[in-house]
XYZ file of C-alpha atoms in Angstrom:
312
model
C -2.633 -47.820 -2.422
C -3.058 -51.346 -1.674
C -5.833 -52.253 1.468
C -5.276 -51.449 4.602
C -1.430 -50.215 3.941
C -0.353 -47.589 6.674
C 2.155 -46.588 4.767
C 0.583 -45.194 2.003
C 0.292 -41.278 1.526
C -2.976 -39.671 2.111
C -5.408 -38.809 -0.908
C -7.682 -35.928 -0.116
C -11.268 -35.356 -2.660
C -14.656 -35.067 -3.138
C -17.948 -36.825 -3.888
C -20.369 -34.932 -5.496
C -23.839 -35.703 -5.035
C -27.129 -34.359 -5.431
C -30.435 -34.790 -7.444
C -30.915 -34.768 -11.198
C -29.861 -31.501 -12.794
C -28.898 -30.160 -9.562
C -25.501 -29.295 -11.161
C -23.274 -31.798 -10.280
C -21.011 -31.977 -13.610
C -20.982 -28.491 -13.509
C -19.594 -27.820 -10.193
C -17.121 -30.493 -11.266
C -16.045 -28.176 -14.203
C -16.135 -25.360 -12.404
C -13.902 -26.449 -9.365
C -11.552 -28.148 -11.987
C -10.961 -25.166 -13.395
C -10.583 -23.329 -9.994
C -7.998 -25.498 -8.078
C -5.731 -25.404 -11.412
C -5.787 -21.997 -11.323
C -4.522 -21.706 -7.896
C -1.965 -24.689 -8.638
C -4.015 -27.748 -6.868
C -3.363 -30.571 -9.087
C -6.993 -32.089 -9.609
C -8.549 -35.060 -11.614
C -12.158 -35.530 -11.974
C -13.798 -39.198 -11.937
C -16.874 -39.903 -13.264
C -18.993 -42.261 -11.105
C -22.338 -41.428 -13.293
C -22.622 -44.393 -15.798
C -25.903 -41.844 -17.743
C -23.203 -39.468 -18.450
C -22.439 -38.861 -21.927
C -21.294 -35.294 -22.124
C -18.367 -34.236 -19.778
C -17.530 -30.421 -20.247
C -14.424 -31.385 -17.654
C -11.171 -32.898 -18.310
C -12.221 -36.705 -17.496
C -9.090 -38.689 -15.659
C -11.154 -41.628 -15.251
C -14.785 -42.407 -16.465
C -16.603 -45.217 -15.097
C -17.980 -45.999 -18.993
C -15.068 -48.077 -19.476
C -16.388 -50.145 -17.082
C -20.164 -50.637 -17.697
C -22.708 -47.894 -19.364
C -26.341 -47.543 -18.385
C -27.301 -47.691 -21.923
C -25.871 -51.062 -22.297
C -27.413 -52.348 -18.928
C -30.605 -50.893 -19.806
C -30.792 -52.729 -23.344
C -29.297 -56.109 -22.240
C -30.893 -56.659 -19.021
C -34.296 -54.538 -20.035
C -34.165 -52.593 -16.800
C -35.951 -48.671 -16.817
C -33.633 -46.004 -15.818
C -32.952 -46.341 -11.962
C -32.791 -49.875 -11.827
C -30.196 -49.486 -14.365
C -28.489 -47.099 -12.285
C -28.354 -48.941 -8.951
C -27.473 -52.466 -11.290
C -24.304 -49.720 -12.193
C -23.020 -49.443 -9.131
C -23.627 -52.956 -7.666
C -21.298 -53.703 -10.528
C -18.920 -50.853 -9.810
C -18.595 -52.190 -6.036
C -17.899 -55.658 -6.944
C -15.324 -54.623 -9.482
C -13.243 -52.192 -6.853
C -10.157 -53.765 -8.000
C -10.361 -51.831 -11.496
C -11.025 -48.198 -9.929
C -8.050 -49.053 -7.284
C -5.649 -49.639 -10.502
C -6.782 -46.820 -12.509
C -6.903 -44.242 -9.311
C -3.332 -45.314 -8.688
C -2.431 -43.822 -11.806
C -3.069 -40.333 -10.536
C -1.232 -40.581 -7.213
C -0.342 -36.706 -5.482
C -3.661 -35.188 -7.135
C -6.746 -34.003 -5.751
C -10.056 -36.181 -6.453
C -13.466 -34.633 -7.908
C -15.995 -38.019 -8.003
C -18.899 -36.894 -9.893
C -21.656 -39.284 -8.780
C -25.027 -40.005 -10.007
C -28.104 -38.108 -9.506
C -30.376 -41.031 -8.386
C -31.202 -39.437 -4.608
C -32.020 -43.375 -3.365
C -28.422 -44.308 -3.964
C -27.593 -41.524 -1.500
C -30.691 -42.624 1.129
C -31.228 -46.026 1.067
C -29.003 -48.236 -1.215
C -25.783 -49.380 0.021
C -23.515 -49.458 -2.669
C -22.077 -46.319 -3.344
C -21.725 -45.893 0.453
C -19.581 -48.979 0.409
C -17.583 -47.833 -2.395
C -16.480 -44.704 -0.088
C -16.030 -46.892 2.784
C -13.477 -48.961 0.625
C -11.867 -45.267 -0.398
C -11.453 -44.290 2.908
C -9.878 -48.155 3.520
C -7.482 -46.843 0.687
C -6.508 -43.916 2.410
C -8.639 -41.484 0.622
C -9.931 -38.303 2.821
C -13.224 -37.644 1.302
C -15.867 -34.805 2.112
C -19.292 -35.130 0.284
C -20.891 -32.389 -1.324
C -24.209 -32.283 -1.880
C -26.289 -29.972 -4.647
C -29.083 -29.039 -4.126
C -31.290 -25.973 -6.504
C -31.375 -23.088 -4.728
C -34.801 -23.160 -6.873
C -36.363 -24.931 -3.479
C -35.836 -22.142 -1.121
C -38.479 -20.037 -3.325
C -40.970 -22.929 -2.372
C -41.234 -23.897 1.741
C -42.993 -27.053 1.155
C -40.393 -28.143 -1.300
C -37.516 -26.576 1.056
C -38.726 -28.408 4.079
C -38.610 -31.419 1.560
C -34.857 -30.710 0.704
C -34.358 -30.404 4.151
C -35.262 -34.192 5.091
C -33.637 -35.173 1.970
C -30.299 -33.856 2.871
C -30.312 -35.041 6.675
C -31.249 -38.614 5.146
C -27.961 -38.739 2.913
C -26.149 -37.481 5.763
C -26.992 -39.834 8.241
C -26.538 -42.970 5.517
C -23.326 -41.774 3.619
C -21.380 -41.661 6.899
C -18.737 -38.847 5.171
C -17.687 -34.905 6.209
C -20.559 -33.306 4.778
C -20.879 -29.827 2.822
C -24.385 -29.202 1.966
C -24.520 -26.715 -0.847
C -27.614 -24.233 -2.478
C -26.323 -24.709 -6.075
C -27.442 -21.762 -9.072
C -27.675 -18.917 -6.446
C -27.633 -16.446 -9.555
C -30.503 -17.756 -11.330
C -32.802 -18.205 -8.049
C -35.005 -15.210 -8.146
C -35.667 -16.861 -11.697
C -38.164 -19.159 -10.137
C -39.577 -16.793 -7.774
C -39.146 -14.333 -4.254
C -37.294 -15.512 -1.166
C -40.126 -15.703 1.778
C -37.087 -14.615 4.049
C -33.359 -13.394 3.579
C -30.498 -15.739 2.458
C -29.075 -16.054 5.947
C -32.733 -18.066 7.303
C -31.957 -21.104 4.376
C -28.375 -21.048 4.674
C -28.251 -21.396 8.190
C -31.488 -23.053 8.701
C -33.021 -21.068 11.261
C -36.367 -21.080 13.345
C -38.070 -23.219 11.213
C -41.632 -22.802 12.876
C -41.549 -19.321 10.661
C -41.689 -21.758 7.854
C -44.470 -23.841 8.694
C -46.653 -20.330 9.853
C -45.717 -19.587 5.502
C -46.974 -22.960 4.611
C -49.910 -22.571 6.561
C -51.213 -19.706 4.944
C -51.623 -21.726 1.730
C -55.401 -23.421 1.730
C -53.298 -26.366 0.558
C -51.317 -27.333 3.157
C -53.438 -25.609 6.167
C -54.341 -29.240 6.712
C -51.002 -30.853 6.822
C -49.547 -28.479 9.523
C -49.109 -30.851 12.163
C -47.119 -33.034 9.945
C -45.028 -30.297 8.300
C -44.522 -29.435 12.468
C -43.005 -33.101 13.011
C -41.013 -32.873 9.736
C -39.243 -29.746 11.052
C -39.150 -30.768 14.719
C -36.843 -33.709 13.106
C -34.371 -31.567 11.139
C -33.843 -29.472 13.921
C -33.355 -32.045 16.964
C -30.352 -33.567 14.172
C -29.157 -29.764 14.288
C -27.013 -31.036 11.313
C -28.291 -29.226 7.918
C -26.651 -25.898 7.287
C -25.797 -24.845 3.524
C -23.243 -22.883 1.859
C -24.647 -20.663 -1.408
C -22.753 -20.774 -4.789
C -22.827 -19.568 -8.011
C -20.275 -21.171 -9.746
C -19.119 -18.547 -12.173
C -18.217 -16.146 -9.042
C -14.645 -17.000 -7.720
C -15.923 -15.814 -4.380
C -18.458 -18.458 -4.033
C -15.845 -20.854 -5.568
C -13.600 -20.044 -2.876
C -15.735 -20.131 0.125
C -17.144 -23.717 -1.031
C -13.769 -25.423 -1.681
C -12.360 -23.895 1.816
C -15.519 -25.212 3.704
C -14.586 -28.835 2.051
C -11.406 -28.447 2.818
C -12.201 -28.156 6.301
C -14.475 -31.179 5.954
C -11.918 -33.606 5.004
C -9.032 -32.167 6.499
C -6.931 -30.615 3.611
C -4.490 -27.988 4.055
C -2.632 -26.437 1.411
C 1.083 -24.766 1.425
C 2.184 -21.375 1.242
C 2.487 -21.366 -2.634
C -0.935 -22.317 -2.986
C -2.241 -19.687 -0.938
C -0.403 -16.840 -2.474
C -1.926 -18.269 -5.685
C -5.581 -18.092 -3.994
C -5.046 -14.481 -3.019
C -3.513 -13.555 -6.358
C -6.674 -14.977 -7.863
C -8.819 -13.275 -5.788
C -7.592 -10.082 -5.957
C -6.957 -9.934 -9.959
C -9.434 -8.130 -12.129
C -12.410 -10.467 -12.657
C -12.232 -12.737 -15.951
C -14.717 -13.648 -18.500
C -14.944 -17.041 -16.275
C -15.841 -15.212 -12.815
C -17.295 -12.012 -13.538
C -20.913 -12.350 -11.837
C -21.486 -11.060 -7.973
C -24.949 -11.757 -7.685
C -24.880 -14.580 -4.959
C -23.462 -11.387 -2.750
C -26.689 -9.519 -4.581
C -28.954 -11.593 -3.603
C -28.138 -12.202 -0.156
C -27.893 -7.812 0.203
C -30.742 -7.424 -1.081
C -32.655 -9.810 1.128
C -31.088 -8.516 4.136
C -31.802 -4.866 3.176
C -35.479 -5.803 2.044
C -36.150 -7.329 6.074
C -34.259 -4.133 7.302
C -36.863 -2.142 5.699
C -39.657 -4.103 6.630
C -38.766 -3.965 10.695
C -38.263 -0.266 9.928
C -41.866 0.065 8.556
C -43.354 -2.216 11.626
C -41.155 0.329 13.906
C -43.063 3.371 11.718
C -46.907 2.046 12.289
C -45.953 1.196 16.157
């Protein structure tokens, strides 16, 4: 994998990004455990230098290299300068992630990242460190979590909205933008609309017309109209739902990354992914209720335009 070499074989992977607790290690675990079963060989890497407890197999973990404790203490920096300190020092010390990645050459590449969203919008670092990947011959898609949590909340969805279009534009990678936790979102509240409107990110004006029933934000609708007019002149934010203990969400996220950055598996690997998906569901994949929620919204806004139809 040395710079620049033609010759070298292609590495395909994933960065995985998002904010704190957004369930980054997590979906790390859970697509660890999903590619073996289907026969992908996968490593994970951990990129997050606050990450202590690693429920995955770790291949490489970027605390042999510097910890955000130890910065913290010997440079008496606060948490995020710490963080971005971490991966100034990871980018100027490339050479020791090129030598231990080599190790793992013919495997698929999980890179759980930090959770620091400026790293992602504004700091240049970790963007260079993918550059240099993709110099390597690495075929990376980014995926970035995000808590379903937000769609229950328009202000904070139109917020998520201009977050995600900001690490698009400045991480320069495939992008899969993905509603993380879909079975614990009616946890935190109803859906204003079905599924389908926040996946797909539809007519957002419907949005601001919600907002502006709150007293709150009555007087802010002009800007929430120029925050929305932004997202949707891009035309780039769509997201895919997941819960990851449902093999069915598993499998739709890892084949829209795989379209991302260009992967295509063989024939055994397929058989494998329809022999999975078609076996009675394990303890590990046994809950439906991304598909729940997504009927029941749909059937919900059926019966309401039934009811309109009624009083007309």
């Amino acid at each position: 994998m040395s710079e620049g070499s033609k010759g070298s074989s292609l590495a395909f992977g994933q960065v995985v990004i998002g904010p704190p607790g957004s369930g980054k290690t997590t979906y790390c675990h859970g697509m660890q455990e999903f590619m073996g079963r289907i026969g992908r060989k996968v490593m994970v890497v951990n990129l997050d230098p606050a990450n202590e407890t690693m429920p995955y197999q770790c291949a490489v973990d970027i605390a042999e290299l510097i910890t955000l404790p130890d910065v913290m203490e010997n440079l008496k920096l606060g948490p995020n300068g710490g963080l971005i300190y971490c991966m100034e020092y990871l980018e100027a010390n490339l050479d020791w992630l090129q030598e231990k990645l080599a190790a793992f050459r013919g495997h698929y590449y999980l890179f759980d990242c930090p959770g620091q969203v400026e790293l992602y919008t504004h700091h240049d670092a970790l963007k260079n460190v993918f550059a240099q990947l993709a110099k390597w011959n690495f075929r990376l898609a980014a995926v970035h979590l995000v808590d379903s949590h937000y769609c229950t909340d328009p202000g904070k969805f139109i917020s998520v909205l201009c977050t995600s279009l900001s690490t698009m534009l400045h991480v320069e990678l495939p992008h899969v933008n993905v509603l993380s936790k879909m079975d614990l979102v009616e946890q935190y509240g109803k859906l204003a609309f079905n599924l389908d409107y926040y996946t797909e990110v539809l007519d957002l004006s419907y949005l601001v017309d919600h907002l502006a029933s709150d007293p709150f934000f009555r007087n802010y609708r002009r800007l929430n109209e120029k925050l929305v007019e932004v997202i949707e002149d891009y035309s780039l934010v769509s997201f895919v739902p997941l819960n990851v203990q449902d093999k069915e969400s598993m499998r739709q996220v890892m084949q829209a990354v795989d379209k991302a950055n260009g992967y295509s598996f063989g024939d055994q690997e397929h058989r494998s992914l329809e022999a999975l998906m078609s076996a009675a569901v394990g303890a590990d994949f046994h809950f439906t209720s991304t598909l729940a929620v997504q009927e029941k919204y749909v059937q919900s806004q059926d019966k309401a335009v039934e009811e309109e139809v009624m009083d007309l």
